[in-house]
Coordinates of N, CA and C in Angstrom, one line a residue:
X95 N 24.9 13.8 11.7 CA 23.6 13.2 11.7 C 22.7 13.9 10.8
X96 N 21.9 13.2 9.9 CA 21.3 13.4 8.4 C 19.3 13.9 9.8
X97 N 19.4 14.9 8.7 CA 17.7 15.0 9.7 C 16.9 14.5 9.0
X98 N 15.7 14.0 9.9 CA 14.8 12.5 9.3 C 13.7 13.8 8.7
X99 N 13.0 13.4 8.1 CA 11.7 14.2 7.1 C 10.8 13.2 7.6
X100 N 9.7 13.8 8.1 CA 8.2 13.4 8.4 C 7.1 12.8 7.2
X101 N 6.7 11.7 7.0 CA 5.2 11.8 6.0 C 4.2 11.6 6.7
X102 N 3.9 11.9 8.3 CA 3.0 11.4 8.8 C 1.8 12.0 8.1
X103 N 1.5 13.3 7.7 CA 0.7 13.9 7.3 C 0.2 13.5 6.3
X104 N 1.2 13.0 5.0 CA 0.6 12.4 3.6 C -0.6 10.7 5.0
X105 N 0.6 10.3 5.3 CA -0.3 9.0 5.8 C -1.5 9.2 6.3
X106 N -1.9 9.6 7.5 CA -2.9 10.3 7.5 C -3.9 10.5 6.4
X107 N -3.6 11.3 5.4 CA -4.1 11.7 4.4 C -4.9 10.4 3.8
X108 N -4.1 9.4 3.8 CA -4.5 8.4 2.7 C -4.9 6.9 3.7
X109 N -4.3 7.2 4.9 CA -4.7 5.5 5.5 C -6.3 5.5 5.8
X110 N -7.1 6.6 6.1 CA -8.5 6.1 6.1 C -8.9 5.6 4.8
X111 N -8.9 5.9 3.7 CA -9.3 5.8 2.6 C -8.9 4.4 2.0
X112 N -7.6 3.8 2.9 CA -6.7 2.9 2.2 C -7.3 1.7 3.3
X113 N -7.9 2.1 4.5 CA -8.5 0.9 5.4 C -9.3 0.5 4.8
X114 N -10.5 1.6 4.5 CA -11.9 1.6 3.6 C -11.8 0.2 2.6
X115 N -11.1 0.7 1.6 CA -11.1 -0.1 0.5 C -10.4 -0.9 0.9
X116 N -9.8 -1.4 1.7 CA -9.0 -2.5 2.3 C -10.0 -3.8 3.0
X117 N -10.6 -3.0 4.1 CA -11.6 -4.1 4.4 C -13.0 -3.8 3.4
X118 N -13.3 -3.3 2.8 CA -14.4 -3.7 1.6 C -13.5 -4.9 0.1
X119 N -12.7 -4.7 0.3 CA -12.2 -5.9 -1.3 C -12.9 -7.1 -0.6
X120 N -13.2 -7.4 -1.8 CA -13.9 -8.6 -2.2 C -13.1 -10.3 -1.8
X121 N -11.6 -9.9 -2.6 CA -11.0 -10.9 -3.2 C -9.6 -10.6 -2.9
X122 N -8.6 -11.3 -3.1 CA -7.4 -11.0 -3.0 C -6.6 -10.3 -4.0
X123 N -7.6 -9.9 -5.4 CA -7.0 -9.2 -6.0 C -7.3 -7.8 -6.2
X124 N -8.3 -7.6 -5.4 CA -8.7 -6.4 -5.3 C -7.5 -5.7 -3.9
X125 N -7.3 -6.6 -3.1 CA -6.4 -5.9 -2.1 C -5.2 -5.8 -2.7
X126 N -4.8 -6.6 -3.5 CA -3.4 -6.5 -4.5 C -4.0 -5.2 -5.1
X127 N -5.0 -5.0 -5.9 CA -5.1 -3.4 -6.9 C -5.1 -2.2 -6.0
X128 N -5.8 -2.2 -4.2 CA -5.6 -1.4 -3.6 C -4.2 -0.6 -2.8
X129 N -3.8 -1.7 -2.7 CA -2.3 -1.4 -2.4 C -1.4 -1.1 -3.2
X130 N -1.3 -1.3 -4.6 CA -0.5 -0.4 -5.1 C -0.7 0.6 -5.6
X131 N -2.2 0.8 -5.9 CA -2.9 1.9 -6.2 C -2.4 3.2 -5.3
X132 N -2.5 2.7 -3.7 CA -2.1 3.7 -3.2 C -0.9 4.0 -3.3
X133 N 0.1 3.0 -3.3 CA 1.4 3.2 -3.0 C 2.2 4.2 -4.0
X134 N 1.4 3.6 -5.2 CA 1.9 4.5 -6.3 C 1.2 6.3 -6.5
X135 N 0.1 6.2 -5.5 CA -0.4 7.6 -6.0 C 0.1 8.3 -4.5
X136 N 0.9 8.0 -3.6 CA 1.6 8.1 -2.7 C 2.8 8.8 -2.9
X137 N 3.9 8.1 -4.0 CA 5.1 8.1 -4.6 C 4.4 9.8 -5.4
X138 N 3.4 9.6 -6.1 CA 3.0 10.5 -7.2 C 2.8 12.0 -5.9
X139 N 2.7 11.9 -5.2 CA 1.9 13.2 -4.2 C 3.4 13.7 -3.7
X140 N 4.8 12.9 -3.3 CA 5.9 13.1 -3.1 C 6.6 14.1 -3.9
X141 N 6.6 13.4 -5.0 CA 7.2 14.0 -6.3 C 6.0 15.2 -7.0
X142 N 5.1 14.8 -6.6 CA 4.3 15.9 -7.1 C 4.4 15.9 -8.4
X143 N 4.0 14.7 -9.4 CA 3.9 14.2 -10.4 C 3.1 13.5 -10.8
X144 N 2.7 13.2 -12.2 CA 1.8 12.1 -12.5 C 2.5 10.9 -12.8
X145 N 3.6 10.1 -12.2 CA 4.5 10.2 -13.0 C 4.7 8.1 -13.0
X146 N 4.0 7.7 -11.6 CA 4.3 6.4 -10.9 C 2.9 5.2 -11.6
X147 N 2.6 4.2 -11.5 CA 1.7 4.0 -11.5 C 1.3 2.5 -10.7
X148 N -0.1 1.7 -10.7 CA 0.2 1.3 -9.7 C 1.4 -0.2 -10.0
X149 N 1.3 -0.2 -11.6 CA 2.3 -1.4 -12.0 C 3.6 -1.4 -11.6
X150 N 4.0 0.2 -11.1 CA 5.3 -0.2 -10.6 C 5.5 -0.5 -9.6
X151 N 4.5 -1.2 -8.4 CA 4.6 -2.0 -7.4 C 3.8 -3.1 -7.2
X152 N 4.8 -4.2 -6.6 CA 4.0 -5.6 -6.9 C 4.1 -5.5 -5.0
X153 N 2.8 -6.4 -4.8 CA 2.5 -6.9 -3.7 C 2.9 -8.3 -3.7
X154 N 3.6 -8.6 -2.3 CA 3.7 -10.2 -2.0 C 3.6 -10.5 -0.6
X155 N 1.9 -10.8 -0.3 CA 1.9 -10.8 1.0 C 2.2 -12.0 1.9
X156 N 2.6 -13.2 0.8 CA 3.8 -14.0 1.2 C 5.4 -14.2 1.1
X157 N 5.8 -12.9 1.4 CA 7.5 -12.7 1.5 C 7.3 -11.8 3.2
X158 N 8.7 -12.1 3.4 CA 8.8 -10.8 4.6 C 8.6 -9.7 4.4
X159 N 9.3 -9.5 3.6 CA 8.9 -7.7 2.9 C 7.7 -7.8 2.1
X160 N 6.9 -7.2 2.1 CA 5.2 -7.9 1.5 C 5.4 -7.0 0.5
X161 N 6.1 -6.1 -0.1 CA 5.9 -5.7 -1.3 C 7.4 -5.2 -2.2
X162 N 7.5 -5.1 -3.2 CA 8.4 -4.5 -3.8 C 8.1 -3.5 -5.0
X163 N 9.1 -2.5 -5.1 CA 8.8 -1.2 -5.6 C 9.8 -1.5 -7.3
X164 N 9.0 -1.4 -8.1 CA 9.9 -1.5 -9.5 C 10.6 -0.4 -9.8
X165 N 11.6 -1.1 -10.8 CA 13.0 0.4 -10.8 C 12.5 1.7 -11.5
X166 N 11.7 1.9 -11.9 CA 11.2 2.9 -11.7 C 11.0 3.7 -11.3
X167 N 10.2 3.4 -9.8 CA 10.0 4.3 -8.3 C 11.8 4.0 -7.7
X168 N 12.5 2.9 -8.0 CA 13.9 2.7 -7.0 C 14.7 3.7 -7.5
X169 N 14.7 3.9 -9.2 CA 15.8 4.8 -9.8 C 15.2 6.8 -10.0
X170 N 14.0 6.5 -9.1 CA 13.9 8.2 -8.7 C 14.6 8.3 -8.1
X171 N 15.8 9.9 -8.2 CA 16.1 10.2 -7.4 C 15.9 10.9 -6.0
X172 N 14.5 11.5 -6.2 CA 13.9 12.4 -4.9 C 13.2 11.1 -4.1
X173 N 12.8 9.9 -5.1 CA 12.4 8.5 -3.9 C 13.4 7.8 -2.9
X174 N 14.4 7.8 -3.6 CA 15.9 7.1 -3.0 C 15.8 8.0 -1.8
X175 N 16.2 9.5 -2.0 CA 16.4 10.2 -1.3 C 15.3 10.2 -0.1
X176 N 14.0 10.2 -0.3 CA 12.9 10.0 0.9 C 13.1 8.8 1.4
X177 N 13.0 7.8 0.9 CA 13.3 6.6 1.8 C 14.5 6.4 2.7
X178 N 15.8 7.1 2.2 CA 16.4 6.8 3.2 C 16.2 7.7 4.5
X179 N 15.7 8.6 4.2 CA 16.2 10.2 5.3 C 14.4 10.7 6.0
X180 N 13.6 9.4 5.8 CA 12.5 10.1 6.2 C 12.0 8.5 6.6
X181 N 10.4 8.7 7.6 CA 9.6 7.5 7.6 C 8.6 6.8 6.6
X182 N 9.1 6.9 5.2 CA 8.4 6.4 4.2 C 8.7 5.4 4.1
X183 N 9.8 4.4 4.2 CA 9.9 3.2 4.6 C 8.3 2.5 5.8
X184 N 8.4 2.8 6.9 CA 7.7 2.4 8.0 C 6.2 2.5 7.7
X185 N 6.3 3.6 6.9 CA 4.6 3.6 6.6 C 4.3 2.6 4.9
X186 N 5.1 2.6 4.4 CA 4.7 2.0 3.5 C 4.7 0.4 4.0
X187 N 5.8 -0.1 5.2 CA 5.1 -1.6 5.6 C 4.4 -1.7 6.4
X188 N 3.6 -0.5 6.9 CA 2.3 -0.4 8.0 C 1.2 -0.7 7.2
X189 N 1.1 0.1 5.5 CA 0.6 -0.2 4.4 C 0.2 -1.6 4.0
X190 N 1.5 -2.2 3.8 CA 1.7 -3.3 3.4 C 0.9 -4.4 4.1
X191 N 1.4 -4.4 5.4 CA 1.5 -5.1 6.8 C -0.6 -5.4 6.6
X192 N -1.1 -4.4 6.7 CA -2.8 -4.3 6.6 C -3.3 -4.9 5.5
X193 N -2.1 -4.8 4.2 CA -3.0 -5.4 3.0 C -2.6 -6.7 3.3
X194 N -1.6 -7.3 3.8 CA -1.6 -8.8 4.2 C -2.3 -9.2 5.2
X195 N -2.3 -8.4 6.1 CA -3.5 -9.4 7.2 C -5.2 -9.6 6.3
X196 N -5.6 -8.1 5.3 CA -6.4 -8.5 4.6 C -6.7 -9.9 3.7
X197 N -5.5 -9.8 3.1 CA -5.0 -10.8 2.4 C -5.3 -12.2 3.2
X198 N -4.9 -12.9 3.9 CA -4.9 -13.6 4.6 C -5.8 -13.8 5.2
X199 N -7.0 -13.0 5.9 CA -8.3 -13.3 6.3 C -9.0 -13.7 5.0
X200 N -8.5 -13.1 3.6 CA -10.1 -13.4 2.4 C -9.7 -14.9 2.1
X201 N -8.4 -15.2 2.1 CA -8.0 -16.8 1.7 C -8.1 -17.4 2.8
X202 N -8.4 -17.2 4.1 CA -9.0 -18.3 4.6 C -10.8 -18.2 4.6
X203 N -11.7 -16.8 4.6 CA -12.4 -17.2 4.6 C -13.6 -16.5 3.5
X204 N -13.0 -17.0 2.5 CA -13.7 -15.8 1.2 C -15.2 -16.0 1.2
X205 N -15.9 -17.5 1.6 CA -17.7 -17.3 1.6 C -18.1 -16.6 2.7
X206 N -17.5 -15.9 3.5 CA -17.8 -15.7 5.1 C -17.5 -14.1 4.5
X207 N -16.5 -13.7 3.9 CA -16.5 -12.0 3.5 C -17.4 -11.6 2.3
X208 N -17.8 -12.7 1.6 CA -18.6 -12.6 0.5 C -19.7 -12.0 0.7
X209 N -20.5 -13.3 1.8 CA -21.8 -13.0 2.0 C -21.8 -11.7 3.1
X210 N -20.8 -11.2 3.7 CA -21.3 -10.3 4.4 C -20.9 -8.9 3.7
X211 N -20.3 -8.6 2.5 CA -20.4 -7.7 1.5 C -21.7 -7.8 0.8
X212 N -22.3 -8.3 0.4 CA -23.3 -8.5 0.2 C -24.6 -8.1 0.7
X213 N -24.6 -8.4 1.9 CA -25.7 -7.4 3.0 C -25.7 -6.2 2.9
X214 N -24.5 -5.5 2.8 CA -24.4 -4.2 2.7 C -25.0 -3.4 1.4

């Protein structure tokens, strides 16, 4: 039996920051630029590199898997390695999972999130 590796701590680190900008986007494309933004400066804190960026992950909060990682981040080998042997899978579709429900509230009700960004 392979021992599992923790990222609770990076999550932590980044999910307040990542709700923030999550429920403040405007638009659907701003929750697309937030989520890979993080995803990729996530990847980058792993490796402890500058190395990911957010283009090498697309968001699709209409698939089951709501996002996918370009070969880039797949053909790391310290990423391969985290994903299998740790919870960086689970937190990246906990990630995911939030930018779709966001997703999905602004397309049904984008004058109703508009005007209440606005107040603020």
């Amino acid at each position: 039996m392979t021992s599992q590796v923790s990222y609770s701590k990076l999550e932590k680190a980044y999910s307040h920051d990542f709700r923030n900008k999550i429920n403040m986007a405007r638009n659907t494309n701003e929750v697309y630029d937030v989520f890979c933004y993080t995803v990729a400066a996530l990847f980058n804190e792993i490796v402890d590199k500058k190395k990911f960026k957010e283009t090498d992950v697309d968001f699709y909060p209409e698939k089951e898997c709501h996002y996918e990682l370009g070969d880039k981040i797949k053909l790391d080998s310290a990423i391969a390695k985290c994903l299998n042997d740790s919870d960086l899978e689970r937190i990246l579709n906990d990630l995911a999972q939030t930018a779709t429900n966001r997703h999905t509230h602004l397309e049904k009700h984008p004058e109703k999130t508009n005007s209440k960004i606005m107040r603020h």
